[in-house]
PDB file of C-alpha atoms in Angstrom:
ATOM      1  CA  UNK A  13     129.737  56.670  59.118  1.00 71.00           C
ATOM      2  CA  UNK A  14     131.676  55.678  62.128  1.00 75.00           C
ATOM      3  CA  UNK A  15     135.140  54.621  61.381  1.00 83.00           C
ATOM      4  CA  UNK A  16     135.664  51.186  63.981  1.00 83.00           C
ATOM      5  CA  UNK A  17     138.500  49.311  64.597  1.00 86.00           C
ATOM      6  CA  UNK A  18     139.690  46.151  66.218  1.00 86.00           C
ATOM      7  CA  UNK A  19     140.810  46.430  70.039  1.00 85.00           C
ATOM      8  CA  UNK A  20     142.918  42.790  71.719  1.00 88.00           C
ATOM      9  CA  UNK A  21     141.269  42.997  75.079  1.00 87.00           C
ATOM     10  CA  UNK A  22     143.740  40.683  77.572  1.00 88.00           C
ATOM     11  CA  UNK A  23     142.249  38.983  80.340  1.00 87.00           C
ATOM     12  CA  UNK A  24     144.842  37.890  83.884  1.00 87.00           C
ATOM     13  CA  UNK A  25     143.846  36.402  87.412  1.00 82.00           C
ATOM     14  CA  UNK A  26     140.384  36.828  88.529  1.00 82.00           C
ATOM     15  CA  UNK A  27     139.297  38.742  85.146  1.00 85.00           C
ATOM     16  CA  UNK A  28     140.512  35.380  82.968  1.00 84.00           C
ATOM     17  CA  UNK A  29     138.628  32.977  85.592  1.00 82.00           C
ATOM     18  CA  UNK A  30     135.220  35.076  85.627  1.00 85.00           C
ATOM     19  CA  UNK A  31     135.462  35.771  81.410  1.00 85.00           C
ATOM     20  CA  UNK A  32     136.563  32.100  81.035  1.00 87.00           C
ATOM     21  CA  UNK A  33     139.137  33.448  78.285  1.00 89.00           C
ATOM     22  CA  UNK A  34     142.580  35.106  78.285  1.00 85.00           C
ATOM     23  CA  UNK A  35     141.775  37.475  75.059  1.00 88.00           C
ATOM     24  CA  UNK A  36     139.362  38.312  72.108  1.00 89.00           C
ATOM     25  CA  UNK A  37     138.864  41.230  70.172  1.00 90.00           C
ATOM     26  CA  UNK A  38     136.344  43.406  69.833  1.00 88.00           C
ATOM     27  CA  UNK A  39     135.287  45.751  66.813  1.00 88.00           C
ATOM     28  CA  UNK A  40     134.491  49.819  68.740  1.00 84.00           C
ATOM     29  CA  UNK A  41     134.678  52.964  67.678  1.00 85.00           C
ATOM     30  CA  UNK A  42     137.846  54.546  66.627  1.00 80.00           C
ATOM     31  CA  UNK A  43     137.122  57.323  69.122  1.00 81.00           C
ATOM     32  CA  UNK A  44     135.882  55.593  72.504  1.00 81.00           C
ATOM     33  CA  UNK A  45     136.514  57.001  76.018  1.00 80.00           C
ATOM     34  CA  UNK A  46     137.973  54.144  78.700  1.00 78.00           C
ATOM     35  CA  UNK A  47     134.543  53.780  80.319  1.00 79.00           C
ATOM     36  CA  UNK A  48     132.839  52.924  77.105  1.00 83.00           C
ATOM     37  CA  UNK A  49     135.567  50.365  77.102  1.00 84.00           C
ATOM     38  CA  UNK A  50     134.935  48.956  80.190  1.00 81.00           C
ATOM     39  CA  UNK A  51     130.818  48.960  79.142  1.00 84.00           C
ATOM     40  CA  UNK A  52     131.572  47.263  76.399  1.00 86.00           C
ATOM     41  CA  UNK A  53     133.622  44.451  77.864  1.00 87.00           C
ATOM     42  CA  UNK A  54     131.452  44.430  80.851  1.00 87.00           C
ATOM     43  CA  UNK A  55     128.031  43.632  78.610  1.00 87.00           C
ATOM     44  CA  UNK A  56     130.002  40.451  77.540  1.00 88.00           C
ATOM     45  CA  UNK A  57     131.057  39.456  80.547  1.00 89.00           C
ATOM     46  CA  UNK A  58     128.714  40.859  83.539  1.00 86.00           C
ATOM     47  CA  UNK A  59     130.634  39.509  86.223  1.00 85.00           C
ATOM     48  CA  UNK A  60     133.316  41.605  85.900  1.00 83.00           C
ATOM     49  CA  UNK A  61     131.316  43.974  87.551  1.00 82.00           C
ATOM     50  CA  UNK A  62     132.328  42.747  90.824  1.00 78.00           C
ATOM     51  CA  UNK A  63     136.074  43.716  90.407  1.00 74.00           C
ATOM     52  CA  UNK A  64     135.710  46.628  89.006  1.00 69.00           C
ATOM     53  CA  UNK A  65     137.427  49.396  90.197  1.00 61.00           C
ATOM     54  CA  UNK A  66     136.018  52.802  91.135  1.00 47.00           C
ATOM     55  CA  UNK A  67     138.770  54.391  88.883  1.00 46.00           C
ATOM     56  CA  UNK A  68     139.202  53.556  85.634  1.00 46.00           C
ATOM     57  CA  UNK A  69     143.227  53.889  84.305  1.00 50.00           C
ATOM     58  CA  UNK A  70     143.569  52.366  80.680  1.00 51.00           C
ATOM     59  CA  UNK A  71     146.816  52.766  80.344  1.00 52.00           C
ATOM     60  CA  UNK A  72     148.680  51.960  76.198  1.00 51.00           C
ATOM     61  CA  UNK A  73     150.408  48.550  76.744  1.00 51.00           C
ATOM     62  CA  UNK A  74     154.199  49.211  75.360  1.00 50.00           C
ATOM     63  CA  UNK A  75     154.781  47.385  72.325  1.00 46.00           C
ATOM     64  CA  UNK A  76     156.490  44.144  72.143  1.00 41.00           C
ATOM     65  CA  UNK A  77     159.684  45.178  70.164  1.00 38.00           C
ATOM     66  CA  UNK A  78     161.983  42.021  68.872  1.00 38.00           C
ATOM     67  CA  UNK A  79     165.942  42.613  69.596  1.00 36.00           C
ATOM     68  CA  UNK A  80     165.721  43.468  73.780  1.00 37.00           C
ATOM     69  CA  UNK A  81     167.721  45.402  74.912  1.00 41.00           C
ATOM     70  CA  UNK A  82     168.276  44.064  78.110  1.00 43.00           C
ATOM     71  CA  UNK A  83     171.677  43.054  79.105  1.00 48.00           C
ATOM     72  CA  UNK A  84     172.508  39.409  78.452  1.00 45.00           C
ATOM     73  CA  UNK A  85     172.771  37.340  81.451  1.00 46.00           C
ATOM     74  CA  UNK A  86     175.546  35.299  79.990  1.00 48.00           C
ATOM     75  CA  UNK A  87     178.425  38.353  80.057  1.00 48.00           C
ATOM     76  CA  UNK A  88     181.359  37.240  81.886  1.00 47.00           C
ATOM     77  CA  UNK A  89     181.299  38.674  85.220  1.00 44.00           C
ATOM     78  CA  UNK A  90     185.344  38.615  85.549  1.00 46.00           C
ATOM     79  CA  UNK A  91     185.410  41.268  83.186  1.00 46.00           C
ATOM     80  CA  UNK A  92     186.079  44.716  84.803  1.00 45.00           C
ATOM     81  CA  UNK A  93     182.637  46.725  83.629  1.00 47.00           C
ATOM     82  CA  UNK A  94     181.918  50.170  82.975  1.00 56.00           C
ATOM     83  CA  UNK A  95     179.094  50.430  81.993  1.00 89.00           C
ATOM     84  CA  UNK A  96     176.103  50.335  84.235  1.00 94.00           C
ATOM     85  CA  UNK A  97     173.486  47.666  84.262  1.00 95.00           C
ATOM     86  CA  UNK A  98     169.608  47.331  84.626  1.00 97.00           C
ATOM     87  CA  UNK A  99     168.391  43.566  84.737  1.00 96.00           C
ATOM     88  CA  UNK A 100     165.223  42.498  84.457  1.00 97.00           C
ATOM     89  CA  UNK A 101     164.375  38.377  84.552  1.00 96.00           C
ATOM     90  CA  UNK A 102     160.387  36.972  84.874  1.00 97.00           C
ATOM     91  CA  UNK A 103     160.746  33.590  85.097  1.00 96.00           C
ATOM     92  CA  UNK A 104     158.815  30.127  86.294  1.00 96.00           C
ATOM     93  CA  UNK A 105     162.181  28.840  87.292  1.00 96.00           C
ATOM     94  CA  UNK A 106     163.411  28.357  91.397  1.00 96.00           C
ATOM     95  CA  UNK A 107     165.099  31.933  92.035  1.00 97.00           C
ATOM     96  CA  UNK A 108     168.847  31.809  93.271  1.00 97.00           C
ATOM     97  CA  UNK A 109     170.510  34.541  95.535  1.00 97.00           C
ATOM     98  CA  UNK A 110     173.991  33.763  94.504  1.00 97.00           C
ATOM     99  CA  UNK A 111     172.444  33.613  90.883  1.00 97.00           C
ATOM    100  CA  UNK A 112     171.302  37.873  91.365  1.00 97.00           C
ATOM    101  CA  UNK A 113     174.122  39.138  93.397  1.00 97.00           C
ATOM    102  CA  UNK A 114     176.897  37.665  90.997  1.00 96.00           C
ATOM    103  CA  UNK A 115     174.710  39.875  88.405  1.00 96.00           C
ATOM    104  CA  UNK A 116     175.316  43.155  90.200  1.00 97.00           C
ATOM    105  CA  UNK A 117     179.053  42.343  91.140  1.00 96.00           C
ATOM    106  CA  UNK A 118     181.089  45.432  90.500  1.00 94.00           C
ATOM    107  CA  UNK A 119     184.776  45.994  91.876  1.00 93.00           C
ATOM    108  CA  UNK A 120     183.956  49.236  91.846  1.00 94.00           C
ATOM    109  CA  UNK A 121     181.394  48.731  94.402  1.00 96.00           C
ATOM    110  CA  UNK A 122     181.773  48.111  97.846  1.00 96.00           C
ATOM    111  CA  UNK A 123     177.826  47.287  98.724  1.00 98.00           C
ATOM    112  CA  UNK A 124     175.134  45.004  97.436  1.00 98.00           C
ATOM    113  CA  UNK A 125     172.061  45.702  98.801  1.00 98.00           C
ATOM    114  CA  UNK A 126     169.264  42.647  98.386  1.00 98.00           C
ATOM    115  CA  UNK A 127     165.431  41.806  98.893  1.00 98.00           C
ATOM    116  CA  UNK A 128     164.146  38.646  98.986  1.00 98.00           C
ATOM    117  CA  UNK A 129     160.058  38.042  99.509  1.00 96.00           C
ATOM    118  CA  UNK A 130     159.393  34.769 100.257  1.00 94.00           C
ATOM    119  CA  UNK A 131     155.987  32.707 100.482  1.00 89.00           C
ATOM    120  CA  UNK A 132     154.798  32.686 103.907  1.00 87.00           C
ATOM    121  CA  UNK A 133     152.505  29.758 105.355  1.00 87.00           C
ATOM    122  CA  UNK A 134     149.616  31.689 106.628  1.00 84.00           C
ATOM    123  CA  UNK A 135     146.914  34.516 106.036  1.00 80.00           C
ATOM    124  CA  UNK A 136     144.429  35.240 108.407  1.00 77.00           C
ATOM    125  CA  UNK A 137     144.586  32.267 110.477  1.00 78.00           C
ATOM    126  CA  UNK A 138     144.266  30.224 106.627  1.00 84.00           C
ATOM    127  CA  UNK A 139     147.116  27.300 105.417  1.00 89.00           C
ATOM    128  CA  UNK A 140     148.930  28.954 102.934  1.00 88.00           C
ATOM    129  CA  UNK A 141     150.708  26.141 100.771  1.00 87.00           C
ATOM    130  CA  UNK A 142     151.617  28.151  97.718  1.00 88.00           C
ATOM    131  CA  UNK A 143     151.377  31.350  95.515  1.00 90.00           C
ATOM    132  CA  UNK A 144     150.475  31.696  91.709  1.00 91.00           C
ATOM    133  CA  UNK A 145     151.590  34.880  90.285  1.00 93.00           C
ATOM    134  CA  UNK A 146     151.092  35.999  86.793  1.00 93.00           C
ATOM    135  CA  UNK A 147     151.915  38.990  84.447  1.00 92.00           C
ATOM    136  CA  UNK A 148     151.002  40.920  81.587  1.00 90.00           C
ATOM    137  CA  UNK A 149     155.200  41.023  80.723  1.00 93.00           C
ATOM    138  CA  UNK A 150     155.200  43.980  78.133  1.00 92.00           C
ATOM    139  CA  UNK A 151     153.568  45.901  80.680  1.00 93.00           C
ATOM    140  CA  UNK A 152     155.374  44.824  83.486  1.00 94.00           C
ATOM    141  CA  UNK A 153     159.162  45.072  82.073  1.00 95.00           C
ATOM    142  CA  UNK A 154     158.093  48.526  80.826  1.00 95.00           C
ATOM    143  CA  UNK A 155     157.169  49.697  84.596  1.00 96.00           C
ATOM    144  CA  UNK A 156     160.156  47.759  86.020  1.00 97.00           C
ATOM    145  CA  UNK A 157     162.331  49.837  83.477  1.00 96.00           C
ATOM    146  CA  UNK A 158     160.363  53.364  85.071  1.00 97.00           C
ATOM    147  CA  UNK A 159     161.522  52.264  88.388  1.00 98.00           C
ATOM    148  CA  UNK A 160     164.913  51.644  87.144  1.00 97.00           C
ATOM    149  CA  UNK A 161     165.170  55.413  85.522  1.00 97.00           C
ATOM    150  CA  UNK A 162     163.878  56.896  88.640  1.00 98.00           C
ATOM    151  CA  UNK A 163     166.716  55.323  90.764  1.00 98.00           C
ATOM    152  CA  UNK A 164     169.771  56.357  89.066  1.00 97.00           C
ATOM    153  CA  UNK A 165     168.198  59.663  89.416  1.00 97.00           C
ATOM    154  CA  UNK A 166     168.055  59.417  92.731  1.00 98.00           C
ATOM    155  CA  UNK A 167     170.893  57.809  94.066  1.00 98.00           C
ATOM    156  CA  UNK A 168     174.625  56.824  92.324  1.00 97.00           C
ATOM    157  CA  UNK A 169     173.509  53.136  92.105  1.00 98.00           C
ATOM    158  CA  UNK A 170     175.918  50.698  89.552  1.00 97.00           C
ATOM    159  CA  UNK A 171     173.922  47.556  88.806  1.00 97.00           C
ATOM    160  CA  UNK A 172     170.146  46.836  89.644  1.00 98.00           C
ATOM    161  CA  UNK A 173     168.336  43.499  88.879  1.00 98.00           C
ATOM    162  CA  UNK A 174     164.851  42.609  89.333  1.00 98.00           C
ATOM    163  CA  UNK A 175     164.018  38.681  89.423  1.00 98.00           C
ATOM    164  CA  UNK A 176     160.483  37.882  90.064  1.00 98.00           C
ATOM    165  CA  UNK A 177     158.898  34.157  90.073  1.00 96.00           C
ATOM    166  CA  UNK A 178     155.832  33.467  87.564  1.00 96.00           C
ATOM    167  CA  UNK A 179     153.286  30.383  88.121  1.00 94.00           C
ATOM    168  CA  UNK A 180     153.505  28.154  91.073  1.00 92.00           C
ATOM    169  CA  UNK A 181     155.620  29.230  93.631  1.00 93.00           C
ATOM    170  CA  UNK A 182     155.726  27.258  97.171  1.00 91.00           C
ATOM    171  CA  UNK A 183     156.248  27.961 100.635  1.00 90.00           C
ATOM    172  CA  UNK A 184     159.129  29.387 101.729  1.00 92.00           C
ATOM    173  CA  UNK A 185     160.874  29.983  98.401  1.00 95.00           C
ATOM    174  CA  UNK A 186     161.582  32.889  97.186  1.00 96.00           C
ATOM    175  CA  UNK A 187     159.014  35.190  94.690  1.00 96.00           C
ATOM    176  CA  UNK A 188     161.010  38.336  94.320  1.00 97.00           C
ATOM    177  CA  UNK A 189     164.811  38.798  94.629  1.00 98.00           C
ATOM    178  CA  UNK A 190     166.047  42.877  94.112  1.00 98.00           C
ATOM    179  CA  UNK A 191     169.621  43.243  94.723  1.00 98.00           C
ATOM    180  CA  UNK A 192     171.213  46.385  93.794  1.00 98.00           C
ATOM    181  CA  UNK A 193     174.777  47.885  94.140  1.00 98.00           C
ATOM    182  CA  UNK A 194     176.637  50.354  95.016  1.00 97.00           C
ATOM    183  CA  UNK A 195     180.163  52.132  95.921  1.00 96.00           C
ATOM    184  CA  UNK A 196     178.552  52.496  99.412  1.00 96.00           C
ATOM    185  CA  UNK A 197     175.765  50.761 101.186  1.00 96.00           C
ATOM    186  CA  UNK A 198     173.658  54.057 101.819  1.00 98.00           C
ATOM    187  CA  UNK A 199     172.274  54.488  98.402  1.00 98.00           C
ATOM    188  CA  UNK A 200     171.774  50.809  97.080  1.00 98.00           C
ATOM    189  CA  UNK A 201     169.656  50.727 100.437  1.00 98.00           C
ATOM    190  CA  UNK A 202     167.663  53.289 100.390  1.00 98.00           C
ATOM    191  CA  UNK A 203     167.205  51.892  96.213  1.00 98.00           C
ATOM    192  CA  UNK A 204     166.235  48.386  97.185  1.00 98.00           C
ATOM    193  CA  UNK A 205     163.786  49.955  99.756  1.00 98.00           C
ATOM    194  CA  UNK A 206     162.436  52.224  96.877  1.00 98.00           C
ATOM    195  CA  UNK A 207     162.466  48.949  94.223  1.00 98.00           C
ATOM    196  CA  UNK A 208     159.916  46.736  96.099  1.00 97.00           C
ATOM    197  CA  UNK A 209     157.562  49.552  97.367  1.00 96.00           C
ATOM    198  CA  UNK A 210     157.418  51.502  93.927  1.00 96.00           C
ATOM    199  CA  UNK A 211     157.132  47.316  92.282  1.00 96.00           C
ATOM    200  CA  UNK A 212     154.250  46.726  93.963  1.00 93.00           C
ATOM    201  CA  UNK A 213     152.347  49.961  93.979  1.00 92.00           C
ATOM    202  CA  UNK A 214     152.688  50.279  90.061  1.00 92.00           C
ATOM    203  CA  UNK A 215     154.010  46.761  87.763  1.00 93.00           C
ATOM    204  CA  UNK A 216     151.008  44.562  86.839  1.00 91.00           C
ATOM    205  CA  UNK A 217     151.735  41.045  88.806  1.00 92.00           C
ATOM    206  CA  UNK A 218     148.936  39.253  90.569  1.00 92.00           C
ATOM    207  CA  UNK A 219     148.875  36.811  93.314  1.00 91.00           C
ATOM    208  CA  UNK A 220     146.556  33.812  93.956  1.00 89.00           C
ATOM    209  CA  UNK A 221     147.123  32.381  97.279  1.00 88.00           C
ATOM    210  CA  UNK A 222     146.203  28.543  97.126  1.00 85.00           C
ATOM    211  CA  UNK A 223     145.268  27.043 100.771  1.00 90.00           C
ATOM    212  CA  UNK A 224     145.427  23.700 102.383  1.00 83.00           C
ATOM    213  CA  UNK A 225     141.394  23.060 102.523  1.00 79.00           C
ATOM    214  CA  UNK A 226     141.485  23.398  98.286  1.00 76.00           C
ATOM    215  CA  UNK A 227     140.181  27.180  98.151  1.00 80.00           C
ATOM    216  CA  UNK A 228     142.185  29.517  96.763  1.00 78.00           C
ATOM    217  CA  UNK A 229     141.851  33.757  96.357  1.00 80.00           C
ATOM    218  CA  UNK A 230     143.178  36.245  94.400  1.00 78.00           C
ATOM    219  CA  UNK A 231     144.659  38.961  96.366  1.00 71.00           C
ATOM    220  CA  UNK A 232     144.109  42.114  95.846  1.00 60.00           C
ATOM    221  CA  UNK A 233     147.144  44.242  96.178  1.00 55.00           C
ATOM    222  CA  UNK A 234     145.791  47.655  98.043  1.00 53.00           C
ATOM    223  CA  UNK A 235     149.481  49.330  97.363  1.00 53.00           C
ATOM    224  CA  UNK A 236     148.492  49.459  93.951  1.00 52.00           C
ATOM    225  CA  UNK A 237     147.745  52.980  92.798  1.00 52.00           C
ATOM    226  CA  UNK A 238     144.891  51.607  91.110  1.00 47.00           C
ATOM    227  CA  UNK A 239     143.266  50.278  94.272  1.00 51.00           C
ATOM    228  CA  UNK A 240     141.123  52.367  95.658  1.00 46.00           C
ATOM    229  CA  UNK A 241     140.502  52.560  99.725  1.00 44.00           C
ATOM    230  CA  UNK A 242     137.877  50.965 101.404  1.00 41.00           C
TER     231      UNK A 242
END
């Protein structure tokens, strides 16, 4: 007899449009390779045969855990802090500069090193008037946290925070805000250059870029290292 069990299958951007859901479960085998995964979700929804990519990478979402451990983004900043922190905020909210380098404020540091990616107002000759990200958070915060730990093992960073808009987000405002610091402006540099790069090659965000004439297209994001090259 073969033992089955129940798999959550999650649906974002262009998969959720084409499936017409965000989740269901299925009942499979206990024992199934990813590609009889993908078969199987692909025989209920044929269309997602169009964005499927030529290498399959299931990775195990990280499990929602209550009690975060994140640091609270209430602590007093005039307190003199040792300890290090690593900051990570999704939100549908306007993003603030002042807001994210207040958060990495150390007198011990004499840098703060920033990125800010705004929403630009064109794409191939196309009106851009906004951007919709989304985000499969779990997944997301656990890859942002990767990112993190490979940092301070690069360079002597003291504070890192990660902001990133969710939802609607129009032109000109900001989508992403990285700011990282430092005792001097070398490493949280050269960490703010490895942030965004290593963010969007590997955390699970999408981007739907909404025009003027009412189309809109998810973008496919070809630093991903599940893209594959054309």
């Amino acid at each position: 007899m073969v033992i089955r069990c129940q798999v959550e299958v999650l649906y974002f951007a262009k998969s959720a449009e084409i499936a017409g859901i965000r989740s269901e479960t299925i009942s499979v085998p206990r024992e199934i390779k990813s590609l009889q995964l993908w078969n199987e979700i692909e025989t209920r929804h044929p269309g997602l045969a169009d964005i499927r990519n030529q290498e399959m990478k299931l990775p195990l979402s990280p499990p929602l855990v209550e009690g975060s451990v994140f640091e609270p983004l209430e602590k007093d900043m005039n307190e003199v802090e040792e300890k290090s922190k690593d900051i990570i905020k999704f939100t549908a909210k306007k993003l603030s500069v002042d807001e994210v380098s207040q958060l990495v404020t150390s007198p011990l540091c004499g840098a703060i090193s920033l990125f800010v990616g705004t929403t630009r107002n064109n794409f191939e000759g196309k009106k851009v008037v906004s951007l919709e990200y989304e985000a499969y958070l779990p997944m997301a915060e656990n890859e942002v946290r990767k990112i993190y730990g490979d940092i301070r093992q690069k360079w002597p960073v003291k504070h890192i925070a990660v902001f990133h808009r969710l939802g609607l987000v129009p032109v000109s405002e900001a989508s992403i805000i990285i700011a990282v610091s430092s005792a001097h402006r070398a490493a949280s540099l050269e960490a703010v250059s490895y942030a965004i790069d290593n963010l969007k090659a590997k955390v699970p965000i999408w981007k739907k870029e909404m025009y003027e004439e009412s189309s809109s297209c998810w973008k496919r994001n070809k630093e991903c290292f599940w893209a594959t090259s054309d």
